[in-house]
Amino acid sequence: QKEVEQNSGPLSVPEGAIASLNCTYSDRGSQSFFWYRQYSGKSPELIMFIYSNGDKEDGRFTAQLNKASQYVSLLIRDSQPSDSATYLCAAPPSGGSYIPTFGRGTSLIVHP
Amino acid sequence: GAVVSQHPSWVICKSGTSVKIECRSLDFQATTMFWYRQFPKQSLMLMATSNEGSKATYEQGVEKDKFLINHASLTLSTLTVTSAHPEDSSFYICSAPPSGRAKDTQYFGPGTRLTVL
């Protein structure tokens, strides 16, 4: 059974710091990963996806994928209080299924 | 990005009544939609996969006779919570992967908060 593991946190960082959110996965066949942000009381919002090994940058966000180590991370530079949310890592469907596998999410708190 | 809407955004009902929640894909067709439930401070829990033109597939432990799903068109899926009870109070979220695009991308609706008195 495919699994995606995340530390539930909370991860607390000061404003302006780099927040590092991590995710490990069990299915070596997974080719891509997605990061969602979920504010309290709201539904998840897709913020990043990464298909290949290495880094992918989008503004203050950098997604990193290491397929050999089965590890994916999300770095948030210059963290802001508005970044405080739960971040969900997701592996895509496989084997003809449309169902993705979500991690439990990591709660991030950016304090002023 | 693709847009998924839900209606209503919140609903309060009396115990024993039924509540229908709609999920619509506004700018793409979705042969498959997913229904999730999320209790406060807990992770998303997949309830069922809604398939256009066929029966929904329910996850283990989800009562199909209580949570009725209908996916009558390529842009609309409905979830009906029948004979709702206070323990059904939760945040219900639908999602859809756009057909014909990167099928593994999920776009979430804004969610429906159900409170059963």
Short mmCIF file of N, CA and C in Angstrom, two decimals, chain B residues 5-67:
data_model
loop_
_atom_site.label_atom_id
_atom_site.label_comp_id
_atom_site.label_asym_id
_atom_site.label_seq_id
_atom_site.Cartn_x
_atom_site.Cartn_y
_atom_site.Cartn_z
N SER B 5 -16.42 24.19 -7.91
CA SER B 5 -17.28 24.90 -6.96
C SER B 5 -18.10 23.90 -6.15
N GLN B 6 -18.52 24.33 -5.00
CA GLN B 6 -19.39 23.54 -4.15
C GLN B 6 -20.54 24.41 -3.66
N HIS B 7 -21.67 23.75 -3.48
CA HIS B 7 -22.83 24.47 -2.97
C HIS B 7 -23.68 23.55 -2.11
N PRO B 8 -24.09 23.96 -0.94
CA PRO B 8 -23.82 25.26 -0.34
C PRO B 8 -22.44 25.29 0.32
N SER B 9 -22.00 26.44 0.74
CA SER B 9 -20.71 26.55 1.42
C SER B 9 -20.86 26.18 2.89
N TRP B 10 -22.06 26.37 3.41
CA TRP B 10 -22.32 25.91 4.77
C TRP B 10 -23.80 25.61 4.90
N VAL B 11 -24.11 24.69 5.79
CA VAL B 11 -25.51 24.33 6.00
C VAL B 11 -25.69 23.85 7.43
N ILE B 12 -26.79 24.27 8.01
CA ILE B 12 -27.18 23.83 9.35
C ILE B 12 -28.52 23.14 9.21
N CYS B 13 -28.62 21.95 9.77
CA CYS B 13 -29.88 21.22 9.64
C CYS B 13 -30.21 20.50 10.93
N LYS B 14 -31.43 20.07 11.01
CA LYS B 14 -31.87 19.32 12.18
C LYS B 14 -31.54 17.85 12.01
N SER B 15 -31.35 17.19 13.10
CA SER B 15 -31.06 15.76 13.09
C SER B 15 -32.21 15.01 12.41
N GLY B 16 -31.88 14.10 11.55
CA GLY B 16 -32.88 13.30 10.85
C GLY B 16 -33.21 13.77 9.45
N THR B 17 -32.78 14.97 9.12
CA THR B 17 -33.04 15.49 7.77
C THR B 17 -31.91 15.07 6.84
N SER B 18 -32.17 15.27 5.55
CA SER B 18 -31.17 14.95 4.53
C SER B 18 -30.62 16.23 3.92
N VAL B 19 -29.38 16.19 3.58
CA VAL B 19 -28.70 17.37 3.04
C VAL B 19 -27.99 16.98 1.76
N LYS B 20 -28.19 17.78 0.71
CA LYS B 20 -27.51 17.53 -0.56
C LYS B 20 -26.44 18.58 -0.79
N ILE B 21 -25.25 18.10 -1.17
CA ILE B 21 -24.13 18.98 -1.47
C ILE B 21 -23.75 18.77 -2.92
N GLU B 22 -23.59 19.87 -3.65
CA GLU B 22 -23.24 19.79 -5.06
C GLU B 22 -21.77 20.15 -5.28
N CYS B 23 -21.17 19.45 -6.21
CA CYS B 23 -19.80 19.73 -6.61
C CYS B 23 -19.77 19.88 -8.13
N ARG B 24 -19.30 21.02 -8.60
CA ARG B 24 -19.29 21.28 -10.04
C ARG B 24 -17.90 21.64 -10.51
N SER B 25 -17.52 21.07 -11.65
CA SER B 25 -16.30 21.51 -12.32
C SER B 25 -16.73 22.58 -13.32
N LEU B 26 -16.17 23.76 -13.19
CA LEU B 26 -16.69 24.91 -13.95
C LEU B 26 -16.05 25.06 -15.33
N ASP B 27 -14.80 24.67 -15.49
CA ASP B 27 -14.17 24.90 -16.77
C ASP B 27 -13.48 23.68 -17.33
N PHE B 28 -13.87 22.52 -16.84
CA PHE B 28 -13.33 21.29 -17.38
C PHE B 28 -14.31 20.16 -17.08
N GLN B 29 -14.13 19.08 -17.78
CA GLN B 29 -14.97 17.91 -17.55
C GLN B 29 -14.25 16.95 -16.62
N ALA B 30 -15.02 16.34 -15.74
CA ALA B 30 -14.44 15.44 -14.75
C ALA B 30 -15.22 14.13 -14.74
N THR B 31 -14.63 13.10 -15.30
CA THR B 31 -15.29 11.80 -15.25
C THR B 31 -15.24 11.20 -13.85
N THR B 32 -14.30 11.70 -13.07
CA THR B 32 -14.14 11.22 -11.70
C THR B 32 -14.08 12.41 -10.76
N MET B 33 -14.76 12.30 -9.66
CA MET B 33 -14.66 13.29 -8.59
C MET B 33 -14.51 12.55 -7.28
N PHE B 34 -13.90 13.20 -6.33
CA PHE B 34 -13.68 12.58 -5.03
C PHE B 34 -14.39 13.38 -3.95
N TRP B 35 -14.90 12.66 -2.97
CA TRP B 35 -15.51 13.30 -1.81
C TRP B 35 -14.69 12.97 -0.57
N TYR B 36 -14.34 14.04 0.14
CA TYR B 36 -13.56 13.90 1.37
C TYR B 36 -14.36 14.48 2.53
N ARG B 37 -13.97 14.03 3.69
CA ARG B 37 -14.53 14.59 4.92
C ARG B 37 -13.35 14.94 5.82
N GLN B 38 -13.49 16.03 6.53
CA GLN B 38 -12.40 16.45 7.40
C GLN B 38 -12.98 16.98 8.70
N PHE B 39 -12.62 16.32 9.79
CA PHE B 39 -13.02 16.79 11.12
C PHE B 39 -11.98 17.78 11.61
N PRO B 40 -12.35 18.64 12.56
CA PRO B 40 -11.42 19.68 13.03
C PRO B 40 -10.07 19.12 13.44
N LYS B 41 -9.04 19.77 12.94
CA LYS B 41 -7.65 19.44 13.26
C LYS B 41 -7.25 18.02 12.86
N GLN B 42 -7.99 17.43 11.95
CA GLN B 42 -7.65 16.11 11.45
C GLN B 42 -7.37 16.17 9.96
N SER B 43 -6.80 15.09 9.43
CA SER B 43 -6.44 15.08 8.03
C SER B 43 -7.65 14.76 7.16
N LEU B 44 -7.48 14.98 5.87
CA LEU B 44 -8.52 14.62 4.90
C LEU B 44 -8.79 13.13 4.94
N MET B 45 -10.04 12.78 4.86
CA MET B 45 -10.39 11.37 4.78
C MET B 45 -11.22 11.15 3.52
N LEU B 46 -10.71 10.34 2.64
CA LEU B 46 -11.44 10.04 1.41
C LEU B 46 -12.65 9.19 1.74
N MET B 47 -13.82 9.66 1.30
CA MET B 47 -15.04 8.91 1.55
C MET B 47 -15.38 8.01 0.37
N ALA B 48 -15.31 8.59 -0.83
CA ALA B 48 -15.75 7.83 -1.99
C ALA B 48 -15.26 8.48 -3.26
N THR B 49 -15.22 7.67 -4.30
CA THR B 49 -14.89 8.12 -5.65
C THR B 49 -16.17 8.11 -6.46
N SER B 50 -16.50 9.24 -7.02
CA SER B 50 -17.71 9.40 -7.81
C SER B 50 -17.36 9.24 -9.28
N ASN B 51 -18.05 8.34 -9.97
CA ASN B 51 -17.75 8.04 -11.36
C ASN B 51 -18.94 8.41 -12.23
N GLU B 52 -18.70 9.22 -13.24
CA GLU B 52 -19.77 9.66 -14.12
C GLU B 52 -20.41 8.47 -14.83
N GLY B 53 -21.70 8.34 -14.68
CA GLY B 53 -22.45 7.31 -15.37
C GLY B 53 -22.40 5.94 -14.73
N SER B 54 -21.77 5.82 -13.60
CA SER B 54 -21.74 4.52 -12.92
C SER B 54 -21.75 4.72 -11.40
N LYS B 55 -21.76 3.60 -10.70
CA LYS B 55 -21.86 3.69 -9.25
C LYS B 55 -20.58 4.23 -8.64
N ALA B 56 -20.76 4.88 -7.50
CA ALA B 56 -19.60 5.39 -6.77
C ALA B 56 -18.88 4.25 -6.08
N THR B 57 -17.62 4.46 -5.82
CA THR B 57 -16.81 3.50 -5.08
C THR B 57 -16.55 4.07 -3.70
N TYR B 58 -16.98 3.37 -2.68
CA TYR B 58 -16.87 3.87 -1.31
C TYR B 58 -15.65 3.27 -0.61
N GLU B 59 -15.04 4.08 0.24
CA GLU B 59 -13.92 3.60 1.04
C GLU B 59 -14.46 2.75 2.20
N GLN B 60 -13.59 1.94 2.70
CA GLN B 60 -13.98 1.05 3.79
C GLN B 60 -14.49 1.86 4.98
N GLY B 61 -15.60 1.42 5.52
CA GLY B 61 -16.16 2.07 6.70
C GLY B 61 -17.13 3.19 6.38
N VAL B 62 -17.29 3.55 5.12
CA VAL B 62 -18.23 4.60 4.74
C VAL B 62 -19.54 3.95 4.29
N GLU B 63 -20.64 4.33 4.92
CA GLU B 63 -21.93 3.72 4.61
C GLU B 63 -22.50 4.29 3.31
N LYS B 64 -22.60 3.47 2.31
CA LYS B 64 -23.08 3.94 1.01
C LYS B 64 -24.56 4.30 1.04
N ASP B 65 -25.32 3.70 1.93
CA ASP B 65 -26.74 4.03 2.02
C ASP B 65 -26.97 5.32 2.77
N LYS B 66 -25.98 5.77 3.49
CA LYS B 66 -26.10 7.02 4.22
C LYS B 66 -25.57 8.19 3.40
N PHE B 67 -24.51 7.94 2.69
CA PHE B 67 -23.89 8.98 1.87
C PHE B 67 -24.11 8.62 0.40
#
